[in-house]
Amino acid sequence: DPDNRRPVDWETHRRLLAEIARAEPAELVSSWRDGRIKLLVTARTLAARRRNASALSRGSYVPVPARGPAAERAVALLRHSGEQAVLACVGRFFTRKSEGWPNTVLELPAELPKGRYEDVVSGRSVELDARSELALAELFSLLPCALLERRQ
């Protein structure tokens, strides 16, 4: 990756991290070329990894299938241990012509601990108590990736 060949400007990274801590993800998406949204996704994902170390290192791994016309363009998995749970979902095959995520859902596994989940990327919350599926159009309304962390 050519971006990794030049010296790191640590001061700029510190400034950008402080800037994105106060930013709304939707603002950063519109200017995605400046790299701040990528930094936000990375920073928030690493913070969630620290908070959920037990589930992510020793928890159960459950593949979460997608169903619908765009099912092959999404990959999802659940890691959980006790009350900790993280559901990760990402889109793929973006070079293909796409019509979005119509009528495509994640089939939530029975092992998914019920409760309130927050997408650590977008900050939005979703209750996963009575649902057996989750629409990808809803999950990916901001970005084609989501990391749902159980907040109980």
CSV table of N, CA and C in Angstrom, one decimal:
chain,number,residue,atom,x,y,z
A,1,ASP,N,0.8,-1.2,0.0
A,1,ASP,CA,0.0,0.0,0.0
A,1,ASP,C,0.9,1.2,0.0
A,2,PRO,N,0.8,2.1,-1.0
A,2,PRO,CA,1.7,3.2,-1.1
A,2,PRO,C,1.5,4.2,0.1
A,3,ASP,N,0.3,4.3,0.7
A,3,ASP,CA,0.1,5.2,1.8
A,3,ASP,C,1.0,4.8,3.0
A,4,ASN,N,1.4,3.6,3.1
A,4,ASN,CA,2.2,3.2,4.2
A,4,ASN,C,3.7,3.4,4.0
A,5,ARG,N,4.1,4.0,2.9
A,5,ARG,CA,5.6,4.1,2.6
A,5,ARG,C,6.1,5.4,3.1
A,6,ARG,N,5.3,6.4,3.4
A,6,ARG,CA,5.8,7.7,3.8
A,6,ARG,C,5.7,7.8,5.4
A,7,PRO,N,6.5,8.7,6.0
A,7,PRO,CA,6.5,8.8,7.4
A,7,PRO,C,5.1,9.2,7.9
A,8,VAL,N,4.8,8.7,9.1
A,8,VAL,CA,3.5,9.0,9.7
A,8,VAL,C,3.5,10.4,10.3
A,9,ASP,N,2.6,11.2,10.0
A,9,ASP,CA,2.4,12.5,10.6
A,9,ASP,C,1.6,12.4,11.9
A,10,TRP,N,2.2,12.1,13.0
A,10,TRP,CA,1.4,11.8,14.2
A,10,TRP,C,0.6,13.0,14.7
A,11,GLU,N,1.1,14.2,14.6
A,11,GLU,CA,0.4,15.3,15.0
A,11,GLU,C,-0.9,15.5,14.2
A,12,THR,N,-0.9,15.3,12.9
A,12,THR,CA,-2.1,15.4,12.1
A,12,THR,C,-3.1,14.3,12.6
A,13,HIS,N,-2.6,13.1,12.8
A,13,HIS,CA,-3.5,12.0,13.3
A,13,HIS,C,-4.1,12.3,14.6
A,14,ARG,N,-3.3,12.9,15.5
A,14,ARG,CA,-3.9,13.3,16.8
A,14,ARG,C,-5.0,14.3,16.6
A,15,ARG,N,-4.7,15.3,15.8
A,15,ARG,CA,-5.7,16.4,15.5
A,15,ARG,C,-7.0,15.8,14.9
A,16,LEU,N,-6.8,14.9,13.9
A,16,LEU,CA,-7.9,14.3,13.2
A,16,LEU,C,-8.7,13.4,14.2
A,17,LEU,N,-8.1,12.7,15.1
A,17,LEU,CA,-8.8,11.8,16.0
A,17,LEU,C,-9.6,12.7,16.9
A,18,ALA,N,-9.1,13.8,17.4
A,18,ALA,CA,-9.9,14.7,18.2
A,18,ALA,C,-11.0,15.3,17.5
A,19,GLU,N,-10.8,15.6,16.2
A,19,GLU,CA,-11.9,16.2,15.3
A,19,GLU,C,-13.0,15.2,15.1
A,20,ILE,N,-12.7,14.0,14.8
A,20,ILE,CA,-13.7,13.0,14.5
A,20,ILE,C,-14.5,12.6,15.7
A,21,ALA,N,-13.9,12.7,16.9
A,21,ALA,CA,-14.5,12.4,18.2
A,21,ALA,C,-15.8,13.2,18.3
A,22,ARG,N,-15.8,14.4,17.8
A,22,ARG,CA,-16.9,15.3,17.9
A,22,ARG,C,-17.8,15.3,16.7
A,23,ALA,N,-17.4,14.6,15.6
A,23,ALA,CA,-18.1,14.7,14.3
A,23,ALA,C,-19.3,13.7,14.3
A,24,GLU,N,-20.2,14.1,13.4
A,24,GLU,CA,-21.3,13.1,13.1
A,24,GLU,C,-20.8,12.3,11.9
A,25,PRO,N,-21.0,11.0,12.0
A,25,PRO,CA,-20.5,10.2,10.8
A,25,PRO,C,-21.1,10.6,9.5
A,26,ALA,N,-22.4,11.0,9.5
A,26,ALA,CA,-23.0,11.4,8.2
A,26,ALA,C,-22.3,12.6,7.6
A,27,GLU,N,-21.7,13.5,8.4
A,27,GLU,CA,-20.9,14.6,7.9
A,27,GLU,C,-19.7,14.1,7.2
A,28,LEU,N,-19.1,13.1,7.8
A,28,LEU,CA,-17.8,12.6,7.2
A,28,LEU,C,-18.0,11.8,5.9
A,29,VAL,N,-19.1,11.1,5.8
A,29,VAL,CA,-19.4,10.3,4.6
A,29,VAL,C,-19.4,11.2,3.4
A,30,SER,N,-19.9,12.4,3.5
A,30,SER,CA,-20.0,13.3,2.3
A,30,SER,C,-18.6,13.7,1.8
A,31,SER,N,-17.6,13.7,2.7
A,31,SER,CA,-16.3,14.1,2.3
A,31,SER,C,-15.3,12.9,2.5
A,32,TRP,N,-15.8,11.7,2.1
A,32,TRP,CA,-15.0,10.5,2.3
A,32,TRP,C,-13.6,10.5,1.8
A,33,ARG,N,-13.4,11.3,0.7
A,33,ARG,CA,-12.0,11.2,0.1
A,33,ARG,C,-10.9,11.8,1.0
A,34,ASP,N,-11.3,12.5,2.1
A,34,ASP,CA,-10.3,13.1,3.0
A,34,ASP,C,-9.8,12.1,4.0
A,35,GLY,N,-10.4,10.9,4.1
A,35,GLY,CA,-10.0,9.8,4.9
A,35,GLY,C,-10.5,9.8,6.4
A,36,ARG,N,-11.2,10.9,6.7
A,36,ARG,CA,-11.7,11.0,8.1
A,36,ARG,C,-12.7,9.9,8.5
A,37,ILE,N,-13.6,9.5,7.5
A,37,ILE,CA,-14.6,8.5,7.8
A,37,ILE,C,-13.9,7.1,8.0
A,38,LYS,N,-12.8,6.9,7.3
A,38,LYS,CA,-12.0,5.6,7.5
A,38,LYS,C,-11.4,5.6,8.9
A,39,LEU,N,-10.9,6.8,9.3
A,39,LEU,CA,-10.3,6.9,10.6
A,39,LEU,C,-11.3,6.7,11.7
A,40,LEU,N,-12.5,7.3,11.5
A,40,LEU,CA,-13.6,7.1,12.5
A,40,LEU,C,-14.0,5.7,12.6
A,41,VAL,N,-14.2,5.0,11.5
A,41,VAL,CA,-14.5,3.6,11.5
A,41,VAL,C,-13.5,2.8,12.3
A,42,THR,N,-12.2,3.0,11.9
A,42,THR,CA,-11.1,2.3,12.6
A,42,THR,C,-11.1,2.6,14.1
A,43,ALA,N,-11.1,3.9,14.5
A,43,ALA,CA,-11.0,4.2,15.9
A,43,ALA,C,-12.2,3.7,16.7
A,44,ARG,N,-13.4,3.8,16.2
A,44,ARG,CA,-14.6,3.2,16.9
A,44,ARG,C,-14.6,1.7,17.0
A,45,THR,N,-14.1,1.1,15.9
A,45,THR,CA,-14.0,-0.4,15.9
A,45,THR,C,-13.0,-0.9,16.9
A,46,LEU,N,-11.8,-0.2,17.0
A,46,LEU,CA,-10.8,-0.6,18.0
A,46,LEU,C,-11.3,-0.4,19.4
A,47,ALA,N,-12.0,0.7,19.6
A,47,ALA,CA,-12.6,1.0,21.0
A,47,ALA,C,-13.6,-0.1,21.3
A,48,ALA,N,-14.4,-0.5,20.4
A,48,ALA,CA,-15.4,-1.6,20.7
A,48,ALA,C,-14.7,-2.9,20.9
A,49,ARG,N,-13.6,-3.1,20.2
A,49,ARG,CA,-12.8,-4.3,20.5
A,49,ARG,C,-12.2,-4.4,21.9
A,50,ARG,N,-11.8,-3.2,22.4
A,50,ARG,CA,-11.3,-3.2,23.8
A,50,ARG,C,-12.5,-3.4,24.8
A,51,ARG,N,-13.6,-2.9,24.5
A,51,ARG,CA,-14.8,-3.1,25.4
A,51,ARG,C,-15.3,-4.5,25.4
A,52,ASN,N,-15.1,-5.2,24.3
A,52,ASN,CA,-15.7,-6.6,24.2
A,52,ASN,C,-14.6,-7.6,24.0
A,53,ALA,N,-13.5,-7.4,24.7
A,53,ALA,CA,-12.3,-8.3,24.5
A,53,ALA,C,-12.7,-9.8,24.8
A,54,SER,N,-13.5,-10.0,25.8
A,54,SER,CA,-13.8,-11.4,26.2
A,54,SER,C,-14.6,-12.1,25.1
A,55,ALA,N,-15.7,-11.4,24.6
A,55,ALA,CA,-16.5,-12.0,23.6
A,55,ALA,C,-15.7,-12.2,22.3
A,56,LEU,N,-14.9,-11.3,21.9
A,56,LEU,CA,-14.1,-11.3,20.7
A,56,LEU,C,-13.0,-12.3,20.7
A,57,SER,N,-12.4,-12.5,21.9
A,57,SER,CA,-11.3,-13.5,21.9
A,57,SER,C,-11.7,-14.9,22.3
A,58,ARG,N,-12.7,-15.0,23.2
A,58,ARG,CA,-13.1,-16.4,23.7
A,58,ARG,C,-14.5,-16.7,23.4
A,59,GLY,N,-15.3,-15.8,22.9
A,59,GLY,CA,-16.7,-16.1,22.7
A,59,GLY,C,-17.0,-17.0,21.5
A,60,SER,N,-18.3,-17.4,21.5
A,60,SER,CA,-18.7,-18.2,20.4
A,60,SER,C,-18.8,-17.4,19.1
A,61,TYR,N,-18.5,-18.1,18.0
A,61,TYR,CA,-18.5,-17.6,16.7
A,61,TYR,C,-19.7,-18.1,16.0
A,62,VAL,N,-20.6,-17.3,15.5
A,62,VAL,CA,-21.8,-17.8,14.8
A,62,VAL,C,-21.9,-17.0,13.5
A,63,PRO,N,-21.8,-17.7,12.3
A,63,PRO,CA,-22.1,-17.0,11.1
A,63,PRO,C,-23.5,-16.6,11.0
A,64,VAL,N,-23.8,-15.4,10.4
A,64,VAL,CA,-25.1,-14.8,10.3
A,64,VAL,C,-25.4,-14.8,8.8
A,65,PRO,N,-26.3,-15.6,8.4
A,65,PRO,CA,-26.6,-15.6,6.9
A,65,PRO,C,-27.5,-14.4,6.5
A,66,ALA,N,-27.3,-14.0,5.3
A,66,ALA,CA,-28.2,-13.0,4.6
A,66,ALA,C,-29.1,-13.8,3.7
A,67,ARG,N,-30.3,-13.2,3.5
A,67,ARG,CA,-31.3,-13.8,2.6
A,67,ARG,C,-31.9,-12.6,1.7
A,68,GLY,N,-32.0,-12.9,0.4
A,68,GLY,CA,-32.6,-11.9,-0.4
A,68,GLY,C,-31.7,-11.7,-1.7
A,69,PRO,N,-32.2,-10.8,-2.6
A,69,PRO,CA,-31.5,-10.6,-3.8
A,69,PRO,C,-30.0,-10.1,-3.7
A,70,ALA,N,-29.7,-9.4,-2.7
A,70,ALA,CA,-28.3,-8.9,-2.5
A,70,ALA,C,-27.6,-9.7,-1.4
A,71,ALA,N,-28.0,-10.9,-1.1
A,71,ALA,CA,-27.4,-11.7,0.0
A,71,ALA,C,-26.0,-12.0,-0.2
A,72,GLU,N,-25.6,-12.3,-1.4
A,72,GLU,CA,-24.2,-12.6,-1.7
A,72,GLU,C,-23.3,-11.4,-1.5
A,73,ARG,N,-23.8,-10.2,-1.4
A,73,ARG,CA,-23.0,-9.0,-1.3
A,73,ARG,C,-22.8,-8.6,0.2
A,74,ALA,N,-23.2,-9.4,1.1
A,74,ALA,CA,-23.0,-9.1,2.5
A,74,ALA,C,-22.4,-10.3,3.3
A,75,VAL,N,-21.6,-10.0,4.3
A,75,VAL,CA,-21.0,-11.0,5.2
A,75,VAL,C,-21.2,-10.6,6.6
A,76,ALA,N,-21.7,-11.5,7.4
A,76,ALA,CA,-22.0,-11.1,8.8
A,76,ALA,C,-21.6,-12.2,9.8
A,77,LEU,N,-21.2,-11.8,11.0
A,77,LEU,CA,-21.0,-12.8,12.0
A,77,LEU,C,-21.3,-12.3,13.4
A,78,LEU,N,-21.6,-13.2,14.3
A,78,LEU,CA,-21.9,-12.8,15.7
A,78,LEU,C,-20.8,-13.4,16.6
A,79,ARG,N,-20.2,-12.6,17.5
A,79,ARG,CA,-19.4,-13.1,18.5
A,79,ARG,C,-20.1,-12.8,19.8
A,80,HIS,N,-20.2,-13.8,20.7
A,80,HIS,CA,-20.8,-13.5,22.0
A,80,HIS,C,-20.3,-14.4,23.1
A,81,SER,N,-20.3,-13.9,24.3
A,81,SER,CA,-19.9,-14.6,25.5
A,81,SER,C,-20.7,-14.0,26.7
A,82,GLY,N,-21.5,-14.8,27.3
A,82,GLY,CA,-22.4,-14.2,28.4
A,82,GLY,C,-23.3,-13.1,27.8
A,83,GLU,N,-23.2,-12.0,28.5
A,83,GLU,CA,-24.0,-10.8,28.1
A,83,GLU,C,-23.4,-10.0,27.0
A,84,GLN,N,-22.1,-10.2,26.8
A,84,GLN,CA,-21.4,-9.5,25.7
A,84,GLN,C,-21.7,-10.0,24.3
A,85,ALA,N,-22.0,-9.2,23.4
A,85,ALA,CA,-22.3,-9.6,22.0
A,85,ALA,C,-21.9,-8.5,21.0
A,86,VAL,N,-21.3,-9.0,19.9
A,86,VAL,CA,-21.0,-8.0,18.8
A,86,VAL,C,-21.4,-8.7,17.5
A,87,LEU,N,-22.2,-8.0,16.7
A,87,LEU,CA,-22.6,-8.4,15.4
A,87,LEU,C,-22.0,-7.5,14.4
A,88,ALA,N,-21.1,-8.1,13.6
A,88,ALA,CA,-20.4,-7.4,12.5
A,88,ALA,C,-21.0,-7.8,11.2
A,89,CYS,N,-21.2,-6.7,10.3
A,89,CYS,CA,-21.7,-7.0,9.0
A,89,CYS,C,-21.0,-6.0,8.0
A,90,VAL,N,-20.6,-6.5,6.9
A,90,VAL,CA,-20.0,-5.6,5.9
A,90,VAL,C,-20.5,-6.0,4.5
A,91,GLY,N,-20.6,-5.0,3.7
A,91,GLY,CA,-20.9,-5.3,2.3
A,91,GLY,C,-19.7,-5.6,1.5
A,92,ARG,N,-19.9,-6.3,0.3
A,92,ARG,CA,-18.8,-6.6,-0.5
A,92,ARG,C,-19.2,-6.6,-2.0
A,93,PHE,N,-18.3,-6.8,-2.9
A,93,PHE,CA,-18.5,-6.8,-4.3
A,93,PHE,C,-19.0,-5.4,-4.8
A,94,PHE,N,-18.4,-4.4,-4.4
A,94,PHE,CA,-18.8,-3.0,-4.8
A,94,PHE,C,-18.6,-2.7,-6.2
A,95,THR,N,-17.7,-3.4,-6.9
A,95,THR,CA,-17.5,-3.1,-8.3
A,95,THR,C,-18.6,-3.6,-9.2
A,96,ARG,N,-19.5,-4.4,-8.7
A,96,ARG,CA,-20.6,-4.9,-9.5
A,96,ARG,C,-21.7,-3.8,-9.5
A,97,LYS,N,-22.5,-3.8,-10.5
A,97,LYS,CA,-23.6,-2.9,-10.5
A,97,LYS,C,-24.6,-3.2,-9.4
A,98,SER,N,-25.0,-2.3,-8.6
A,98,SER,CA,-25.8,-2.5,-7.4
A,98,SER,C,-27.0,-1.7,-7.4
A,99,GLU,N,-28.1,-2.2,-6.9
A,99,GLU,CA,-29.3,-1.5,-6.7
A,99,GLU,C,-29.6,-1.4,-5.2
A,100,GLY,N,-28.6,-1.4,-4.4
A,100,GLY,CA,-28.7,-1.2,-3.0
A,100,GLY,C,-29.0,-2.6,-2.3
A,101,TRP,N,-29.8,-2.6,-1.3
A,101,TRP,CA,-30.1,-3.8,-0.5
A,101,TRP,C,-31.6,-4.1,-0.4
A,102,PRO,N,-32.3,-4.1,-1.6
A,102,PRO,CA,-33.8,-4.3,-1.5
A,102,PRO,C,-34.1,-5.7,-1.0
A,103,ASN,N,-35.0,-5.8,-0.1
A,103,ASN,CA,-35.6,-7.1,0.4
A,103,ASN,C,-34.5,-8.1,0.8
A,104,THR,N,-33.4,-7.5,1.3
A,104,THR,CA,-32.3,-8.4,1.8
A,104,THR,C,-32.2,-8.2,3.3
A,105,VAL,N,-32.1,-9.3,4.0
A,105,VAL,CA,-32.1,-9.2,5.4
A,105,VAL,C,-31.0,-10.2,6.0
A,106,LEU,N,-30.6,-9.8,7.2
A,106,LEU,CA,-29.8,-10.8,8.0
A,106,LEU,C,-30.7,-11.7,8.8
A,107,GLU,N,-30.5,-13.0,8.8
A,107,GLU,CA,-31.3,-13.9,9.5
A,107,GLU,C,-30.7,-14.0,10.9
A,108,LEU,N,-31.2,-13.3,11.9
A,108,LEU,CA,-30.6,-13.3,13.2
A,108,LEU,C,-30.6,-14.7,13.9
A,109,PRO,N,-29.5,-15.1,14.4
A,109,PRO,CA,-29.5,-16.5,15.0
A,109,PRO,C,-30.2,-16.5,16.4
A,110,ALA,N,-30.6,-17.6,16.8
A,110,ALA,CA,-31.3,-17.8,18.1
A,110,ALA,C,-30.3,-17.5,19.2
A,111,GLU,N,-29.0,-17.7,19.0
A,111,GLU,CA,-28.0,-17.4,20.0
A,111,GLU,C,-27.8,-15.9,20.3
A,112,LEU,N,-28.3,-15.1,19.4
A,112,LEU,CA,-28.1,-13.6,19.6
A,112,LEU,C,-28.8,-13.2,20.9
A,113,PRO,N,-28.0,-12.7,21.9
A,113,PRO,CA,-28.6,-12.1,23.1
A,113,PRO,C,-29.5,-11.0,22.8
A,114,LYS,N,-30.7,-11.0,23.2
A,114,LYS,CA,-31.7,-10.0,22.9
A,114,LYS,C,-31.3,-8.7,23.7
A,115,GLY,N,-31.7,-7.6,23.2
A,115,GLY,CA,-31.5,-6.3,23.9
A,115,GLY,C,-31.3,-5.2,22.9
A,116,ARG,N,-30.8,-4.0,23.5
A,116,ARG,CA,-30.5,-2.9,22.7
A,116,ARG,C,-29.0,-3.0,22.2
A,117,TYR,N,-28.9,-2.8,20.9
A,117,TYR,CA,-27.6,-2.8,20.3
A,117,TYR,C,-27.3,-1.4,19.7
A,118,GLU,N,-26.1,-1.0,19.7
A,118,GLU,CA,-25.7,0.3,19.1
A,118,GLU,C,-24.7,0.0,18.0
A,119,ASP,N,-24.9,0.6,16.9
A,119,ASP,CA,-23.9,0.5,15.8
A,119,ASP,C,-22.8,1.5,16.2
A,120,VAL,N,-21.6,1.0,16.5
A,120,VAL,CA,-20.5,1.8,17.0
A,120,VAL,C,-20.0,2.8,15.9
A,121,VAL,N,-20.3,2.4,14.6
A,121,VAL,CA,-19.9,3.3,13.5
A,121,VAL,C,-20.8,4.5,13.4
A,122,SER,N,-22.1,4.2,13.3
A,122,SER,CA,-23.1,5.3,13.0
A,122,SER,C,-23.6,6.0,14.3
A,123,GLY,N,-23.6,5.2,15.4
A,123,GLY,CA,-24.1,5.7,16.7
A,123,GLY,C,-25.6,5.4,16.8
A,124,ARG,N,-26.2,4.8,15.8
A,124,ARG,CA,-27.7,4.5,15.9
A,124,ARG,C,-27.9,3.3,16.7
A,125,SER,N,-29.1,3.2,17.4
A,125,SER,CA,-29.5,2.1,18.2
A,125,SER,C,-30.6,1.3,17.6
A,126,VAL,N,-30.6,0.0,17.9
A,126,VAL,CA,-31.7,-0.9,17.4
A,126,VAL,C,-32.0,-1.9,18.5
A,127,GLU,N,-33.3,-2.1,18.7
A,127,GLU,CA,-33.7,-3.2,19.6
A,127,GLU,C,-33.8,-4.5,18.9
A,128,LEU,N,-33.1,-5.5,19.4
A,128,LEU,CA,-33.2,-6.8,18.8
A,128,LEU,C,-33.8,-7.8,19.8
A,129,ASP,N,-35.0,-7.5,20.2
A,129,ASP,CA,-35.8,-8.3,21.1
A,129,ASP,C,-36.7,-9.3,20.4
A,130,ALA,N,-37.5,-8.7,19.5
A,130,ALA,CA,-38.6,-9.6,18.9
A,130,ALA,C,-38.3,-9.9,17.4
A,131,ARG,N,-37.2,-9.3,16.9
A,131,ARG,CA,-36.9,-9.5,15.5
A,131,ARG,C,-36.2,-10.9,15.2
A,132,SER,N,-36.5,-11.4,14.1
A,132,SER,CA,-35.8,-12.6,13.7
A,132,SER,C,-34.9,-12.3,12.5
A,133,GLU,N,-35.1,-11.0,12.0
A,133,GLU,CA,-34.3,-10.6,10.9
A,133,GLU,C,-34.0,-9.1,11.0
A,134,LEU,N,-33.0,-8.6,10.2
A,134,LEU,CA,-32.7,-7.2,10.2
A,134,LEU,C,-32.4,-6.8,8.8
A,135,ALA,N,-33.1,-5.8,8.3
A,135,ALA,CA,-33.0,-5.4,6.9
A,135,ALA,C,-31.6,-4.7,6.7
A,136,LEU,N,-30.9,-5.1,5.6
A,136,LEU,CA,-29.7,-4.5,5.3
A,136,LEU,C,-29.8,-3.1,4.8
A,137,ALA,N,-30.9,-2.7,4.2
A,137,ALA,CA,-31.1,-1.3,3.8
A,137,ALA,C,-31.2,-0.4,5.1
A,138,GLU,N,-31.7,-0.9,6.2
A,138,GLU,CA,-31.7,-0.2,7.4
A,138,GLU,C,-30.3,-0.2,8.0
A,139,LEU,N,-29.7,-1.3,8.1
A,139,LEU,CA,-28.3,-1.4,8.7
A,139,LEU,C,-27.3,-0.6,7.9
A,140,PHE,N,-27.4,-0.6,6.6
A,140,PHE,CA,-26.4,0.0,5.8
A,140,PHE,C,-26.9,1.4,5.2
A,141,SER,N,-27.8,2.0,5.9
A,141,SER,CA,-28.3,3.3,5.4
A,141,SER,C,-27.3,4.4,5.4
A,142,LEU,N,-26.2,4.3,6.2
A,142,LEU,CA,-25.2,5.3,6.2
A,142,LEU,C,-23.9,4.8,5.5
A,143,LEU,N,-23.4,3.7,5.9
A,143,LEU,CA,-22.2,3.1,5.3
A,143,LEU,C,-22.5,1.6,5.1
A,144,PRO,N,-21.7,1.0,4.2
A,144,PRO,CA,-21.9,-0.5,4.0
A,144,PRO,C,-21.2,-1.3,5.0
A,145,CYS,N,-21.2,-0.9,6.2
A,145,CYS,CA,-20.6,-1.7,7.3
A,145,CYS,C,-21.3,-1.3,8.6
A,146,ALA,N,-21.4,-2.2,9.5
A,146,ALA,CA,-22.0,-2.0,10.8
A,146,ALA,C,-21.3,-2.9,11.8
A,147,LEU,N,-21.2,-2.4,13.0
A,147,LEU,CA,-20.7,-3.1,14.1
A,147,LEU,C,-21.6,-2.9,15.3
A,148,LEU,N,-22.5,-3.8,15.5
A,148,LEU,CA,-23.6,-3.7,16.5
A,148,LEU,C,-23.0,-4.3,17.8
A,149,GLU,N,-23.0,-3.4,18.8
A,149,GLU,CA,-22.5,-3.8,20.1
A,149,GLU,C,-23.7,-3.8,21.1
A,150,ARG,N,-23.8,-4.9,21.8
A,150,ARG,CA,-25.0,-5.0,22.8
A,150,ARG,C,-24.7,-4.1,23.9
A,151,ARG,N,-25.8,-3.3,24.2
A,151,ARG,CA,-25.7,-2.3,25.3
A,151,ARG,C,-26.6,-2.6,26.5
A,152,GLN,N,-27.4,-3.7,26.3
A,152,GLN,CA,-28.3,-4.2,27.4
A,152,GLN,C,-29.3,-3.2,27.7
